[in-house]
Amino acid sequence: MMSRIHYKMCWSRALVTGSVLLLVQLLCSEAVPISMDKTKVKEPEKQPEEPPASVDTGLHYDRYLREVIDFLEKDQHFREKLHNTDMEDIKQGKLAKELDFVSHHVRTKLDELKRQEVNRLRTLIKAKQDIEGGNDIALDHQALLKQFEYLNHMNPHTFEVDDLDRLIKSATKDLENYDKERHEEFKRYEMMKEHDRREHLKTLDEEERKKEEEHYEEMRKKHADHPKVNHPGSQNQLKEVWEEADGLDPEDFDPKTFFNLHDTNGDGFFDEQELEALFTKELEKIYDPTNEEDDMVEMEEERLRMREHVMNEVDSNKDRLVSLDEFLVATKKKEFLEPDSWETLEQNQAYTDEEMREFEEHLAQQEQDLNQKAVDLQKQRDELERQQEQLNAQKIELQQAVEHMERLKSQKVEPPPEVHVEGNAIPDTHPVDNQLHPEQEAEPQGHQPAPQDTPQEHHEQQHQDLAQQGLPQTHQDLPPGHQEVAQGQHNLP
């Protein structure tokens, strides 16, 4: 019964490495210590059970997923139902219906977790909009939340059966594609590395290019020169672990004891992490982080390939767990005893020539688009600078106009007050012929010059007397024909 519960609970642990299992990580007994006599495995003393450490699954809702699992594990009714539910029913979501019978405390906590997750998603949506420059656009959170299928966004307040069902199915679907996405990411990594190498060669002269090519081939040969790699999951590979990692005699190899030694959480299954740990010795034959020719990204891809191969060979029910029975059956197969040689990554290029060509064409198009965008942005920048210069010039002109107006205002002189003179005002004379203004012709005729007038004053007085008698004062006042005579007389000595 204990192993049955462990079997269910390992489903959630398998999420970490791409498993389709979920909500099955309840009871975990201790692993057998490496320091004890491994050929005489004894039942460890029973101690208080502690949940295994949670590991990031790589999903964007990983924290929400793990917190839901942690609280469901605390409900006794849910644990019992899990014990009586087979794996296929769990994956199909039938276990979710048991949520209605969990304790009120657990349901309340699940409600709180869901509200926090919905708020987190809304914050992410808003942050994404801010980055994309759409601050003035109204958000339709309900429409945007539809893309998150692992919860029911129409009810953001309570965690219901539908939420658990969605969470199980979404995690199952997302993690089934996990390995495929990792392989695609690695392929892009390898093609980019080759692309960068080719671009670097273009920058070199003929002699330097030749040296670089020779160095590249030397590193390839050096990387390929390593000890033989055992077929993953074969008898030879496991015996090597038994001898070098466990320190035991290869002649005493026992599959069941080996399984118990490396079932590190003691749940009766090899999950994907436990399987990958078995390949460390093989990977160390090929990769050394201190060597220039060894790429640690490639090492992790090799580890993934080995684990996938063993799962395909041993995991008969395709639950992405290897039970003890499955393991023992596999050790009796011909493939276990007489395996084929294992081809490493350097013998299996991650991409084809056609894929590389398409990849470089895509990069070239991206570069062209970026260059065009850079040109457009530069034009916009130049236009903005031109407009800024115009604005600065207008600002300067406006400032100068304001300063000029201020100077005029500060220099303006008030007109002198009007002077009133008692008696007769002194008449103004005409600037050309010193005639009196018409209004002054009505002045009293009794006005006489004062004694001892100057000649100029006397001459002006004569003009005034002639005017009073109605006679011409100057030759311009004579009738036509008499002006010439008067002029001639005027010129006589």
XYZ file of N, CA and C in Angstrom, residues 7-94:
264
model
N 3.555 5.712 -5.659
C 3.378 5.713 -7.125
C 2.557 6.903 -7.564
N 1.474 7.196 -6.835
C 0.646 8.351 -7.181
C 1.398 9.652 -6.949
N 2.078 9.703 -5.808
C 2.731 10.952 -5.454
C 3.917 11.271 -6.360
N 4.528 10.277 -6.947
C 5.655 10.525 -7.846
C 5.214 11.225 -9.109
N 3.946 11.232 -9.334
C 3.455 11.938 -10.528
C 3.827 13.412 -10.483
N 3.635 14.034 -9.339
C 3.960 15.459 -9.233
C 5.462 15.686 -9.321
N 6.277 14.775 -8.821
C 7.726 14.935 -8.937
C 8.171 14.822 -10.382
N 7.487 14.008 -11.126
C 7.878 13.837 -12.520
C 7.615 15.077 -13.346
N 6.799 15.984 -12.829
C 6.576 17.247 -13.539
C 7.873 18.003 -13.727
N 8.785 17.837 -12.813
C 10.023 18.594 -12.843
C 10.785 18.356 -14.133
N 10.779 17.162 -14.630
C 11.563 16.822 -15.819
C 10.694 16.520 -17.007
N 9.515 17.047 -17.050
C 8.683 16.880 -18.230
C 7.667 15.787 -18.096
N 7.396 15.341 -16.897
C 6.432 14.253 -16.737
C 5.026 14.728 -16.947
N 4.143 13.771 -17.333
C 2.732 14.092 -17.474
C 2.005 13.842 -16.177
N 2.738 13.530 -15.120
C 2.107 13.194 -13.850
C 1.944 14.430 -12.989
N 0.923 14.409 -12.140
C 0.649 15.562 -11.293
C -0.070 15.110 -10.039
N 0.152 15.802 -8.936
C -0.552 15.588 -7.676
C -0.322 14.200 -7.079
N 0.884 13.656 -7.207
C 1.101 12.296 -6.724
C 2.387 12.193 -5.915
N 2.638 13.142 -5.055
C 3.905 13.198 -4.340
C 3.630 13.284 -2.841
N 3.028 12.274 -2.284
C 2.534 12.385 -0.918
C 3.506 11.807 0.122
N 3.724 10.500 0.060
C 4.526 9.859 1.090
C 5.900 9.530 0.541
N 6.899 9.984 1.185
C 8.266 9.759 0.695
C 9.098 9.182 1.831
N 9.501 7.950 1.717
C 10.375 7.363 2.725
C 11.816 7.677 2.393
N 12.719 7.441 3.328
C 14.113 7.810 3.127
C 14.800 6.867 2.160
N 15.765 7.394 1.432
C 16.606 6.556 0.585
C 17.634 5.850 1.449
N 18.144 4.747 0.929
C 19.166 4.013 1.676
C 20.455 4.807 1.655
N 21.042 5.113 2.804
C 22.279 5.889 2.822
C 23.392 5.173 2.067
N 24.200 5.948 1.347
C 25.280 5.374 0.565
C 26.350 4.764 1.472
N 26.482 5.289 2.689
C 27.551 4.854 3.572
C 27.309 3.473 4.175
N 26.072 2.973 4.125
C 25.787 1.689 4.741
C 26.178 0.551 3.803
N 26.170 -0.661 4.280
C 26.498 -1.833 3.470
C 25.420 -2.024 2.426
N 25.755 -1.733 1.187
C 24.746 -1.703 0.132
C 24.310 -3.096 -0.280
N 25.063 -4.106 0.081
C 24.655 -5.474 -0.254
C 23.704 -6.049 0.784
N 23.557 -5.310 1.884
C 22.649 -5.758 2.939
C 21.743 -4.610 3.327
N 20.827 -4.338 2.449
C 19.942 -3.213 2.659
C 18.934 -3.564 3.745
N 18.883 -2.762 4.790
C 17.957 -2.982 5.891
C 16.861 -1.940 5.859
N 15.753 -2.302 6.449
C 14.644 -1.365 6.529
C 15.027 -0.228 7.456
N 15.040 1.002 6.987
C 15.424 2.127 7.850
C 14.385 2.363 8.939
N 14.850 2.956 10.034
C 13.930 3.283 11.102
C 12.918 4.305 10.637
N 11.700 4.108 11.044
C 10.638 5.014 10.617
C 10.754 6.333 11.356
N 10.795 7.403 10.613
C 10.908 8.737 11.182
C 9.807 9.609 10.620
N 9.558 10.751 11.255
C 8.506 11.645 10.748
C 8.741 11.978 9.276
N 7.680 11.869 8.515
C 7.781 12.090 7.077
C 7.799 13.576 6.749
N 8.650 13.928 5.839
C 8.723 15.302 5.357
C 8.552 15.301 3.856
N 7.819 16.278 3.337
C 7.642 16.321 1.880
C 8.966 16.584 1.192
N 9.178 15.992 0.036
C 10.421 16.236 -0.695
C 10.526 17.679 -1.144
N 11.746 18.083 -1.362
C 11.956 19.465 -1.805
C 11.325 19.677 -3.172
N 10.629 20.793 -3.306
C 9.996 21.112 -4.581
C 11.031 21.683 -5.537
N 10.938 21.265 -6.781
C 11.873 21.724 -7.811
C 11.063 22.382 -8.919
N 11.654 23.420 -9.481
C 10.966 24.165 -10.531
C 10.717 23.282 -11.745
N 9.469 23.233 -12.201
C 9.121 22.414 -13.363
C 9.453 23.095 -14.674
N 9.718 24.400 -14.632
C 9.960 25.134 -15.863
C 8.704 25.774 -16.428
N 7.542 25.448 -15.866
C 6.293 26.049 -16.322
C 6.148 27.446 -15.724
N 5.479 28.318 -16.459
C 5.343 29.685 -15.946
C 4.405 29.751 -14.749
N 3.609 28.701 -14.544
C 2.727 28.659 -13.374
C 3.229 27.622 -12.365
N 4.541 27.411 -12.349
C 5.137 26.381 -11.492
C 4.816 26.601 -10.014
N 4.953 27.820 -9.539
C 4.729 28.063 -8.108
C 3.284 27.772 -7.715
N 2.358 28.205 -8.527
C 0.938 27.932 -8.268
C 0.698 26.424 -8.249
N 1.263 25.714 -9.193
C 1.100 24.267 -9.288
C 1.612 23.575 -8.035
N 2.814 23.930 -7.611
C 3.405 23.277 -6.446
C 2.657 23.601 -5.151
N 2.167 24.833 -5.026
C 1.436 25.190 -3.809
C 0.105 24.454 -3.724
N -0.571 24.289 -4.866
C -1.813 23.513 -4.876
C -1.539 22.076 -4.462
N -0.460 21.483 -5.009
C -0.103 20.109 -4.660
C 0.178 19.991 -3.163
N 0.953 20.935 -2.631
C 1.328 20.877 -1.218
C 0.106 20.855 -0.302
N -0.890 21.667 -0.616
C -2.069 21.724 0.264
C -2.999 20.538 0.065
N -3.093 20.036 -1.153
C -3.922 18.839 -1.357
C -3.326 17.633 -0.641
N -2.006 17.586 -0.536
C -1.356 16.482 0.165
C -1.716 16.449 1.653
N -2.120 17.562 2.205
C -2.414 17.652 3.634
C -3.809 17.138 3.985
N -4.643 16.877 2.971
C -6.014 16.429 3.239
C -6.061 14.898 3.251
N -6.552 14.309 4.364
C -6.572 12.863 4.524
C -7.507 12.203 3.522
N -8.671 12.796 3.273
C -9.638 12.203 2.327
C -9.039 12.142 0.920
N -8.372 13.203 0.527
C -7.792 13.239 -0.815
C -6.696 12.185 -0.941
N -5.924 11.994 0.107
C -4.867 10.982 0.092
C -5.445 9.586 -0.079
N -6.558 9.322 0.603
C -7.176 7.993 0.498
C -7.738 7.750 -0.898
N -8.374 8.753 -1.464
C -8.914 8.594 -2.813
C -7.792 8.414 -3.832
N -6.714 9.103 -3.606
C -5.573 8.960 -4.487
C -5.053 7.533 -4.467
N -5.093 6.914 -3.290
C -4.629 5.540 -3.137
C -5.457 4.570 -3.983
N -6.720 4.876 -4.166
C -7.630 3.977 -4.883
C -7.871 4.394 -6.334
N -7.130 5.348 -6.818
C -7.327 5.841 -8.190
C -6.131 5.443 -9.036
N -6.406 4.842 -10.209
C -5.278 4.445 -11.056
C -4.757 5.657 -11.827
N -3.590 5.452 -12.422
C -2.881 6.573 -13.044
C -3.659 7.178 -14.206
N -4.302 6.344 -15.002
C -5.017 6.849 -16.158
C -6.177 7.745 -15.732
N -6.859 7.364 -14.656
C -7.956 8.200 -14.159
C -7.450 9.534 -13.646
N -6.269 9.520 -13.053
C -5.685 10.776 -12.577
C -5.404 11.701 -13.755
N -4.805 11.144 -14.808
C -4.465 11.962 -15.968
C -5.704 12.470 -16.686
N -6.794 11.714 -16.602
C -8.035 12.137 -17.253
C -8.840 13.120 -16.405
N -8.392 13.396 -15.186
C -9.040 14.406 -14.366
C -10.122 13.891 -13.440
N -10.282 12.569 -13.350
C -11.343 12.041 -12.490
C -11.080 12.321 -11.012
